[in-house]
PDB file of C-alpha atoms and ligand atoms in Angstrom:
ATOM      1  CA  MET A   1     106.640 158.280 147.360  1.00 46.00           C
ATOM      2  CA  ASN A   2     110.171 157.937 146.018  1.00 50.00           C
ATOM      3  CA  ILE A   3     110.981 156.740 142.555  1.00 51.00           C
ATOM      4  CA  ARG A   4     111.629 153.156 143.666  1.00 54.00           C
ATOM      5  CA  THR A   5     108.192 152.545 145.164  1.00 49.00           C
ATOM      6  CA  THR A   6     106.560 154.211 142.155  1.00 52.00           C
ATOM      7  CA  VAL A   7     107.923 151.455 139.955  1.00 51.00           C
ATOM      8  CA  ALA A   8     107.947 148.568 142.443  1.00 52.00           C
ATOM      9  CA  VAL A   9     104.341 148.740 143.639  1.00 51.00           C
ATOM     10  CA  PRO A  10     102.612 148.529 140.261  1.00 53.00           C
ATOM     11  CA  LEU A  11     105.142 145.889 139.161  1.00 52.00           C
ATOM     12  CA  ALA A  12     104.421 143.724 142.225  1.00 51.00           C
ATOM     13  CA  ALA A  13     100.684 144.148 141.678  1.00 50.00           C
ATOM     14  CA  PHE A  14     101.077 143.104 138.087  1.00 51.00           C
ATOM     15  CA  LEU A  15     103.131 140.008 138.988  1.00 51.00           C
ATOM     16  CA  LEU A  16     100.642 139.002 141.708  1.00 52.00           C
ATOM     17  CA  ALA A  17      97.747 139.401 139.312  1.00 54.00           C
ATOM     18  CA  GLY A  18      99.610 137.143 136.928  1.00 54.00           C
ATOM     19  CA  CYS A  19      99.894 134.459 139.620  1.00 57.00           C
ATOM     20  CA  ALA A  20      96.297 134.734 140.748  1.00 62.00           C
ATOM     21  CA  THR A  21      94.719 134.160 137.335  1.00 73.00           C
ATOM     22  CA  PRO A  22      96.864 131.753 135.281  1.00 79.00           C
ATOM     23  CA  GLU A  23      95.691 131.500 131.696  1.00 86.00           C
ATOM     24  CA  PRO A  24      94.179 127.996 131.333  1.00 87.00           C
ATOM     25  CA  ARG A  25      95.711 126.171 128.356  1.00 88.00           C
ATOM     26  CA  PRO A  26      92.969 125.187 125.921  1.00 90.00           C
ATOM     27  CA  ASP A  27      92.464 121.433 125.534  1.00 90.00           C
ATOM     28  CA  TYR A  28      93.561 121.342 121.895  1.00 87.00           C
ATOM     29  CA  ASP A  29      92.979 117.587 121.551  1.00 81.00           C
ATOM     30  CA  ALA A  30      89.349 117.977 122.637  1.00 88.00           C
ATOM     31  CA  LEU A  31      88.886 121.021 120.390  1.00 93.00           C
ATOM     32  CA  LEU A  32      90.319 119.137 117.417  1.00 88.00           C
ATOM     33  CA  ALA A  33      88.116 116.094 118.081  1.00 86.00           C
ATOM     34  CA  GLN A  34      85.066 118.370 118.283  1.00 93.00           C
ATOM     35  CA  MET A  35      86.027 120.143 115.053  1.00 95.00           C
ATOM     36  CA  MET A  36      86.373 116.790 113.281  1.00 92.00           C
ATOM     37  CA  ARG A  37      82.988 115.597 114.615  1.00 91.00           C
ATOM     38  CA  ASP A  38      81.349 118.841 113.462  1.00 95.00           C
ATOM     39  CA  SER A  39      82.926 118.653 109.989  1.00 95.00           C
ATOM     40  CA  PHE A  40      82.072 115.094 108.983  1.00 94.00           C
ATOM     41  CA  ARG A  41      78.853 113.154 108.627  1.00 95.00           C
ATOM     42  CA  ASP A  42      77.780 109.792 107.241  1.00 96.00           C
ATOM     43  CA  GLU A  43      77.620 110.063 103.456  1.00 94.00           C
ATOM     44  CA  GLY A  44      77.064 107.042 101.227  1.00 94.00           C
ATOM     45  CA  ILE A  45      79.514 104.283 102.085  1.00 92.00           C
ATOM     46  CA  ALA A  46      81.808 106.728 103.958  1.00 93.00           C
ATOM     47  CA  LYS A  47      80.700 106.698 107.582  1.00 93.00           C
ATOM     48  CA  ALA A  48      81.739 109.107 110.333  1.00 93.00           C
ATOM     49  CA  ASP A  49      82.852 106.137 112.476  1.00 91.00           C
ATOM     50  CA  ARG A  50      86.148 106.494 110.582  1.00 89.00           C
ATOM     51  CA  LEU A  51      86.918 109.287 113.035  1.00 90.00           C
ATOM     52  CA  GLN A  52      87.094 106.835 115.929  1.00 89.00           C
ATOM     53  CA  GLN A  53      90.737 106.081 116.608  1.00 89.00           C
ATOM     54  CA  ASP A  54      91.741 102.602 117.703  1.00 91.00           C
ATOM     55  CA  ALA A  55      94.363 102.176 120.454  1.00 89.00           C
ATOM     56  CA  ALA A  56      97.307 102.255 118.027  1.00 90.00           C
ATOM     57  CA  ASN A  57      96.100 105.363 116.195  1.00 91.00           C
ATOM     58  CA  ALA A  58      95.428 107.213 119.443  1.00 89.00           C
ATOM     59  CA  ALA A  59      98.842 106.325 120.908  1.00 91.00           C
ATOM     60  CA  CYS A  60     100.626 107.289 117.682  1.00 91.00           C
ATOM     61  CA  SER A  61      98.753 110.597 117.313  1.00 86.00           C
ATOM     62  CA  LYS A  62      99.848 111.480 120.817  1.00 84.00           C
ATOM     63  CA  ALA A  63     103.426 110.539 119.967  1.00 86.00           C
ATOM     64  CA  ALA A  64     103.300 112.600 116.787  1.00 80.00           C
ATOM     65  CA  ALA A  65     102.376 115.610 118.938  1.00 77.00           C
ATOM     66  CA  GLY A  66     105.795 115.414 120.525  1.00 79.00           C
ATOM     67  CA  SER A  67     105.789 112.674 123.162  1.00 80.00           C
ATOM     68  CA  ALA A  68     107.914 109.649 122.328  1.00 83.00           C
ATOM     69  CA  LEU A  69     106.105 106.305 122.381  1.00 90.00           C
ATOM     70  CA  PRO A  70     107.366 104.326 125.409  1.00 92.00           C
ATOM     71  CA  GLU A  71     109.204 101.207 124.271  1.00 94.00           C
ATOM     72  CA  ALA A  72     106.887  98.772 126.104  1.00 96.00           C
ATOM     73  CA  LEU A  73     103.810 100.404 124.529  1.00 95.00           C
ATOM     74  CA  ALA A  74     105.396 100.279 121.044  1.00 95.00           C
ATOM     75  CA  ARG A  75     106.153  96.595 121.551  1.00 96.00           C
ATOM     76  CA  SER A  76     102.628  95.758 122.710  1.00 96.00           C
ATOM     77  CA  LEU A  77     101.083  97.663 119.764  1.00 96.00           C
ATOM     78  CA  GLN A  78     103.318  95.720 117.363  1.00 97.00           C
ATOM     79  CA  GLU A  79     102.372  92.415 119.002  1.00 97.00           C
ATOM     80  CA  ALA A  80      98.656  93.256 118.722  1.00 97.00           C
ATOM     81  CA  ALA A  81      99.152  94.246 115.059  1.00 97.00           C
ATOM     82  CA  LEU A  82     100.971  90.975 114.356  1.00 98.00           C
ATOM     83  CA  LYS A  83      98.084  89.000 115.904  1.00 97.00           C
ATOM     84  CA  SER A  84      95.629  90.750 113.550  1.00 96.00           C
ATOM     85  CA  VAL A  85      97.367  89.338 110.470  1.00 98.00           C
ATOM     86  CA  ARG A  86      95.693  86.477 108.620  1.00 98.00           C
ATOM     87  CA  LEU A  87      97.938  84.610 106.195  1.00 97.00           C
ATOM     88  CA  PRO A  88      96.293  83.590 102.898  1.00 96.00           C
ATOM     89  CA  SER A  89      93.586  80.988 103.532  1.00 90.00           C
ATOM     90  CA  ASP A  90      94.869  78.615 100.807  1.00 93.00           C
ATOM     91  CA  GLY A  91      98.579  79.119 101.552  1.00 94.00           C
ATOM     92  CA  LYS A  92      99.054  80.859  98.177  1.00 97.00           C
ATOM     93  CA  PHE A  93     100.918  84.140  98.608  1.00 98.00           C
ATOM     94  CA  LEU A  94     101.466  85.297  95.023  1.00 98.00           C
ATOM     95  CA  GLY A  95      98.969  86.229  92.304  1.00 98.00           C
ATOM     96  CA  ASP A  96      99.347  88.195  89.073  1.00 98.00           C
ATOM     97  CA  TRP A  97     101.825  91.099  89.048  1.00 98.00           C
ATOM     98  CA  ARG A  98      99.939  92.794  86.150  1.00 98.00           C
ATOM     99  CA  GLU A  99      96.877  93.145  88.352  1.00 98.00           C
ATOM    100  CA  GLY A 100      99.167  94.221  91.205  1.00 98.00           C
ATOM    101  CA  GLU A 101     100.573  97.046  89.097  1.00 98.00           C
ATOM    102  CA  LYS A 102      97.025  98.280  88.343  1.00 98.00           C
ATOM    103  CA  LEU A 103      96.241  98.268  92.072  1.00 98.00           C
ATOM    104  CA  ALA A 104      99.484 100.055  92.916  1.00 98.00           C
ATOM    105  CA  GLN A 105      98.562 102.767  90.396  1.00 98.00           C
ATOM    106  CA  SER A 106      94.983 103.191  91.585  1.00 97.00           C
ATOM    107  CA  GLY A 107      94.216 105.478  94.488  1.00 94.00           C
ATOM    108  CA  ARG A 108      90.480 105.285  94.145  1.00 92.00           C
ATOM    109  CA  GLY A 109      87.955 103.834  96.567  1.00 93.00           C
ATOM    110  CA  MET A 110      86.411 104.325 100.020  1.00 92.00           C
ATOM    111  CA  THR A 111      84.800 107.663  99.134  1.00 93.00           C
ATOM    112  CA  TRP A 112      81.136 108.588  99.538  1.00 92.00           C
ATOM    113  CA  THR A 113      80.467 108.316  95.793  1.00 93.00           C
ATOM    114  CA  ASP A 114      81.496 104.637  95.701  1.00 91.00           C
ATOM    115  CA  LYS A 115      78.634 102.213  95.221  1.00 89.00           C
ATOM    116  CA  SER A 116      80.111  99.536  97.447  1.00 86.00           C
ATOM    117  CA  ALA A 117      82.388  99.403 100.476  1.00 84.00           C
ATOM    118  CA  ALA A 118      83.710  95.996  99.327  1.00 86.00           C
ATOM    119  CA  PRO A 119      87.535  95.920  99.198  1.00 90.00           C
ATOM    120  CA  ALA A 120      87.500  94.589  95.610  1.00 90.00           C
ATOM    121  CA  THR A 121      86.559  98.078  94.382  1.00 89.00           C
ATOM    122  CA  ASN A 122      89.512  99.822  96.081  1.00 95.00           C
ATOM    123  CA  GLY A 123      93.001 100.586  94.826  1.00 97.00           C
ATOM    124  CA  GLY A 124      96.232 100.362  96.847  1.00 98.00           C
ATOM    125  CA  ASN A 125      97.582 103.836  96.098  1.00 98.00           C
ATOM    126  CA  CYS A 126     101.125 102.506  96.549  1.00 98.00           C
ATOM    127  CA  TYR A 127     102.795 104.936  94.117  1.00 98.00           C
ATOM    128  CA  ASN A 128     101.591 107.780  96.265  1.00 98.00           C
ATOM    129  CA  CYS A 129     104.331 106.830  98.743  1.00 98.00           C
ATOM    130  CA  HIS A 130     106.703 104.434  96.951  1.00 98.00           C
ATOM    131  CA  GLN A 131     108.803 104.111  93.825  1.00 98.00           C
ATOM    132  CA  ILE A 132     107.932 100.635  92.457  1.00 98.00           C
ATOM    133  CA  THR A 133     108.705 100.021  88.766  1.00 98.00           C
ATOM    134  CA  ALA A 134     111.349 101.888  86.783  1.00 97.00           C
ATOM    135  CA  ALA A 135     108.786 102.731  84.075  1.00 97.00           C
ATOM    136  CA  GLU A 136     106.571 104.780  86.398  1.00 97.00           C
ATOM    137  CA  ILE A 137     108.360 108.039  87.037  1.00 97.00           C
ATOM    138  CA  SER A 138     105.576 109.671  89.064  1.00 97.00           C
ATOM    139  CA  PHE A 139     105.766 108.495  92.669  1.00 98.00           C
ATOM    140  CA  GLY A 140     105.887 109.746  96.236  1.00 98.00           C
ATOM    141  CA  THR A 141     108.791 109.319  98.617  1.00 98.00           C
ATOM    142  CA  ILE A 142     107.053 109.003 102.001  1.00 97.00           C
ATOM    143  CA  GLY A 143     107.966 105.297 101.958  1.00 98.00           C
ATOM    144  CA  PRO A 144     111.216 103.640 100.774  1.00 98.00           C
ATOM    145  CA  SER A 145     111.743 102.727  97.114  1.00 98.00           C
ATOM    146  CA  LEU A 146     110.453  99.222  96.326  1.00 98.00           C
ATOM    147  CA  LEU A 147     112.259  98.986  92.976  1.00 98.00           C
ATOM    148  CA  HIS A 148     114.071  95.591  92.770  1.00 98.00           C
ATOM    149  CA  TYR A 149     112.282  94.589  96.014  1.00 98.00           C
ATOM    150  CA  GLY A 150     112.381  90.799  95.493  1.00 98.00           C
ATOM    151  CA  ARG A 151     115.682  90.708  93.594  1.00 98.00           C
ATOM    152  CA  GLN A 152     117.484  92.730  96.251  1.00 98.00           C
ATOM    153  CA  ARG A 153     116.290  90.286  98.875  1.00 97.00           C
ATOM    154  CA  GLY A 154     117.520  87.264  96.914  1.00 97.00           C
ATOM    155  CA  VAL A 155     114.069  85.934  95.970  1.00 97.00           C
ATOM    156  CA  THR A 156     114.642  83.930  92.771  1.00 97.00           C
ATOM    157  CA  ASP A 157     111.876  81.393  93.496  1.00 97.00           C
ATOM    158  CA  PRO A 158     109.075  82.700  95.734  1.00 97.00           C
ATOM    159  CA  GLU A 159     107.806  79.095  96.216  1.00 96.00           C
ATOM    160  CA  SER A 160     111.098  77.917  97.706  1.00 97.00           C
ATOM    161  CA  PRO A 161     111.218  77.403 101.500  1.00 96.00           C
ATOM    162  CA  LEU A 162     114.255  79.708 101.473  1.00 96.00           C
ATOM    163  CA  SER A 163     112.003  82.557 100.337  1.00 97.00           C
ATOM    164  CA  ARG A 164     109.395  81.878 103.019  1.00 97.00           C
ATOM    165  CA  PRO A 165     110.604  84.424 105.632  1.00 98.00           C
ATOM    166  CA  ILE A 166     110.655  87.337 103.168  1.00 98.00           C
ATOM    167  CA  VAL A 167     107.357  86.225 101.590  1.00 98.00           C
ATOM    168  CA  GLU A 168     105.664  86.082 105.013  1.00 98.00           C
ATOM    169  CA  TYR A 169     107.239  89.373 106.087  1.00 98.00           C
ATOM    170  CA  THR A 170     105.957  91.113 102.949  1.00 98.00           C
ATOM    171  CA  TRP A 171     102.431  89.712 103.315  1.00 98.00           C
ATOM    172  CA  THR A 172     102.391  90.788 106.969  1.00 98.00           C
ATOM    173  CA  LYS A 173     103.688  94.245 106.051  1.00 98.00           C
ATOM    174  CA  LEU A 174     100.892  94.736 103.511  1.00 98.00           C
ATOM    175  CA  TYR A 175      98.281  93.294 105.864  1.00 98.00           C
ATOM    176  CA  ASN A 176      99.228  95.420 108.870  1.00 98.00           C
ATOM    177  CA  ALA A 177     102.386  97.541 108.584  1.00 98.00           C
ATOM    178  CA  ARG A 178     102.281  98.181 112.332  1.00 97.00           C
ATOM    179  CA  ALA A 179     103.332  94.599 113.080  1.00 98.00           C
ATOM    180  CA  PHE A 180     106.935  95.749 112.580  1.00 97.00           C
ATOM    181  CA  SER A 181     106.736  99.469 113.183  1.00 95.00           C
ATOM    182  CA  ALA A 182     104.237 100.610 115.834  1.00 95.00           C
ATOM    183  CA  CYS A 183     103.470 103.978 114.264  1.00 94.00           C
ATOM    184  CA  SER A 184     103.999 103.166 110.586  1.00 95.00           C
ATOM    185  CA  GLY A 185     102.392 105.713 108.288  1.00 93.00           C
ATOM    186  CA  MET A 186     101.462 102.997 105.802  1.00 97.00           C
ATOM    187  CA  PRO A 187      97.754 102.091 105.518  1.00 97.00           C
ATOM    188  CA  ARG A 188      96.881  98.722 107.101  1.00 97.00           C
ATOM    189  CA  PHE A 189      95.493  97.251 103.899  1.00 98.00           C
ATOM    190  CA  GLY A 190      94.355  93.840 105.164  1.00 97.00           C
ATOM    191  CA  HIS A 191      93.575  94.755 108.755  1.00 96.00           C
ATOM    192  CA  ALA A 192      91.473  97.784 107.813  1.00 94.00           C
ATOM    193  CA  GLY A 193      89.628  95.871 105.082  1.00 94.00           C
ATOM    194  CA  VAL A 194      90.937  98.127 102.299  1.00 96.00           C
ATOM    195  CA  LEU A 195      92.189  95.244 100.127  1.00 97.00           C
ATOM    196  CA  ASP A 196      91.099  91.596 100.003  1.00 97.00           C
ATOM    197  CA  GLU A 197      93.271  88.449  99.770  1.00 97.00           C
ATOM    198  CA  THR A 198      93.226  88.332  95.967  1.00 97.00           C
ATOM    199  CA  GLN A 199      94.373  91.933  95.746  1.00 98.00           C
ATOM    200  CA  LEU A 200      97.112  91.362  98.334  1.00 98.00           C
ATOM    201  CA  ARG A 201      98.345  88.330  96.345  1.00 98.00           C
ATOM    202  CA  ASN A 202      98.554  90.460  93.197  1.00 98.00           C
ATOM    203  CA  LEU A 203     100.574  93.129  94.994  1.00 98.00           C
ATOM    204  CA  MET A 204     102.823  90.428  96.454  1.00 98.00           C
ATOM    205  CA  ALA A 205     103.510  89.228  92.897  1.00 98.00           C
ATOM    206  CA  LEU A 206     104.344  92.769  91.807  1.00 98.00           C
ATOM    207  CA  LEU A 207     106.996  92.931  94.539  1.00 98.00           C
ATOM    208  CA  LEU A 208     108.294  89.349  94.563  1.00 98.00           C
ATOM    209  CA  ASP A 209     107.659  87.602  91.221  1.00 98.00           C
ATOM    210  CA  PRO A 210     111.006  87.415  89.383  1.00 98.00           C
ATOM    211  CA  LYS A 211     109.062  88.152  86.153  1.00 98.00           C
ATOM    212  CA  SER A 212     107.566  91.383  87.557  1.00 98.00           C
ATOM    213  CA  PRO A 213     109.046  94.613  86.130  1.00 98.00           C
ATOM    214  CA  VAL A 214     110.016  95.482  89.721  1.00 98.00           C
ATOM    215  CA  ASN A 215     112.695  92.782  89.598  1.00 98.00           C
ATOM    216  CA  GLN A 216     114.173  93.426  86.126  1.00 96.00           C
TER     217      GLN A 216
HETATM  218  C1  LIG B 301     100.735 106.757 102.954  1.00 84.07           C
HETATM  219  C2  LIG B 301     101.978 106.227 102.466  1.00 84.07           C
HETATM  220  C3  LIG B 301     102.066 104.774 102.077  1.00 84.07           C
HETATM  221  C4  LIG B 301     101.277 104.072 101.209  1.00 84.07           C
HETATM  222  C5  LIG B 301     100.003 104.535 100.498  1.00 84.07           C
HETATM  223  C6  LIG B 301     101.882 102.778 101.070  1.00 84.07           C
HETATM  224  N1  LIG B 301     102.994 102.697 101.850  1.00 84.07           N
HETATM  225 FE1  LIG B 301     104.272 101.115 101.983  1.00 84.07          FE
HETATM  226  N2  LIG B 301     105.364 102.098 103.394  1.00 84.07           N
HETATM  227  C7  LIG B 301     105.166 103.406 103.785  1.00 84.07           C
HETATM  228  C8  LIG B 301     106.174 103.773 104.746  1.00 84.07           C
HETATM  229  C9  LIG B 301     106.305 105.129 105.419  1.00 84.07           C
HETATM  230  C10 LIG B 301     107.018 102.658 104.908  1.00 84.07           C
HETATM  231  C11 LIG B 301     108.256 102.568 105.806  1.00 84.07           C
HETATM  232  C12 LIG B 301     107.840 102.453 107.247  1.00 84.07           C
HETATM  233  C13 LIG B 301     107.364 101.091 107.556  1.00 84.07           C
HETATM  234  O1  LIG B 301     108.125 100.128 107.340  1.00 84.07           O
HETATM  235  O2  LIG B 301     106.221 100.951 107.984  1.00 84.07           O
HETATM  236  C14 LIG B 301     106.470 101.624 104.049  1.00 84.07           C
HETATM  237  C15 LIG B 301     107.007 100.342 103.925  1.00 84.07           C
HETATM  238  C16 LIG B 301     106.602  99.412 102.991  1.00 84.07           C
HETATM  239  C17 LIG B 301     107.208  98.097 102.788  1.00 84.07           C
HETATM  240  C18 LIG B 301     108.375  97.535 103.579  1.00 84.07           C
HETATM  241  C19 LIG B 301     109.664  97.831 102.846  1.00 84.07           C
HETATM  242  C20 LIG B 301     110.850  97.135 103.447  1.00 84.07           C
HETATM  243  O3  LIG B 301     111.953  97.269 102.872  1.00 84.07           O
HETATM  244  O4  LIG B 301     110.731  96.447 104.460  1.00 84.07           O
HETATM  245  C21 LIG B 301     106.530  97.489 101.771  1.00 84.07           C
HETATM  246  C22 LIG B 301     106.808  96.109 101.195  1.00 84.07           C
HETATM  247  C23 LIG B 301     105.494  98.394 101.334  1.00 84.07           C
HETATM  248  N3  LIG B 301     105.576  99.547 102.088  1.00 84.07           N
HETATM  249  C24 LIG B 301     104.606  98.132 100.301  1.00 84.07           C
HETATM  250  C25 LIG B 301     103.530  98.959  99.978  1.00 84.07           C
HETATM  251  C26 LIG B 301     102.519  98.607  98.988  1.00 84.07           C
HETATM  252  C27 LIG B 301     102.533  97.367  98.114  1.00 84.07           C
HETATM  253  C28 LIG B 301     101.595  99.626  98.993  1.00 84.07           C
HETATM  254  C29 LIG B 301     100.292  99.705  98.233  1.00 84.07           C
HETATM  255  C30 LIG B 301      99.352  98.619  98.445  1.00 84.07           C
HETATM  256  C31 LIG B 301     102.044 100.599  99.970  1.00 84.07           C
HETATM  257  N4  LIG B 301     103.215 100.159 100.541  1.00 84.07           N
HETATM  258  C32 LIG B 301     101.385 101.786 100.249  1.00 84.07           C
HETATM  259  C33 LIG B 301     104.160 104.234 103.359  1.00 84.07           C
HETATM  260  C34 LIG B 301     103.147 103.899 102.482  1.00 84.07           C
END
């Protein structure tokens, strides 16, 4: 055997072996789902059904893993989100900004130690992702700054018909952020039953009432 065959034969055998038994890629999505199911259980008001993704969550998780969301799918998810939105039953969009500020500050609720799953016991946790008033200097930056939100958008009288588009947009955004952005990372406060109408009105006032510290 000359030197060439000494090298070539084992190399060919090695390459062939590589072709014959391809390493199967683990199904990471299935493994992750199993790990989540094994790690969580019903506890108090916090039920394991929270692990079940709806169509939008599943599509967006897949996109987050690297595949872009096809435009038609993004549009249909946004349309479905928009249909989920219920405008205030009495046509009143704004409540009390002082209560809104308390909600924006509070990140509590929906945990297994809570006595009730009723939205009225939950906070909005808005400062976790947004700057809102100038006085609060502790805030997250996952979402855009909401300081001067109403003023910047020209809302001097939220009751005026001229303000209606921005008022409705803001309500819709709080109710289901995915109506305008298919894979928004913002919690769907109304749609998911995190906050009730009264709470949403108070947050609306925080953002849009000209007297709110947001608009000073
Ligand atoms: C987990 C992070 C997160 C939390 C919590 C959160 N948001 Fe957001 N929010 C975002 C992100 C990200 C955006 C920008 C993307 C988008 O438009 O969906 C956004 C966008 C918005 C917008 C639209 C801004 C614009 O100029 O159009 C409003 C209004 C808003 N948030 C209000 C709130 C309020 C009020 C709360 C609390 C009840 C809140 N957000 C809680 C992440 C968050």
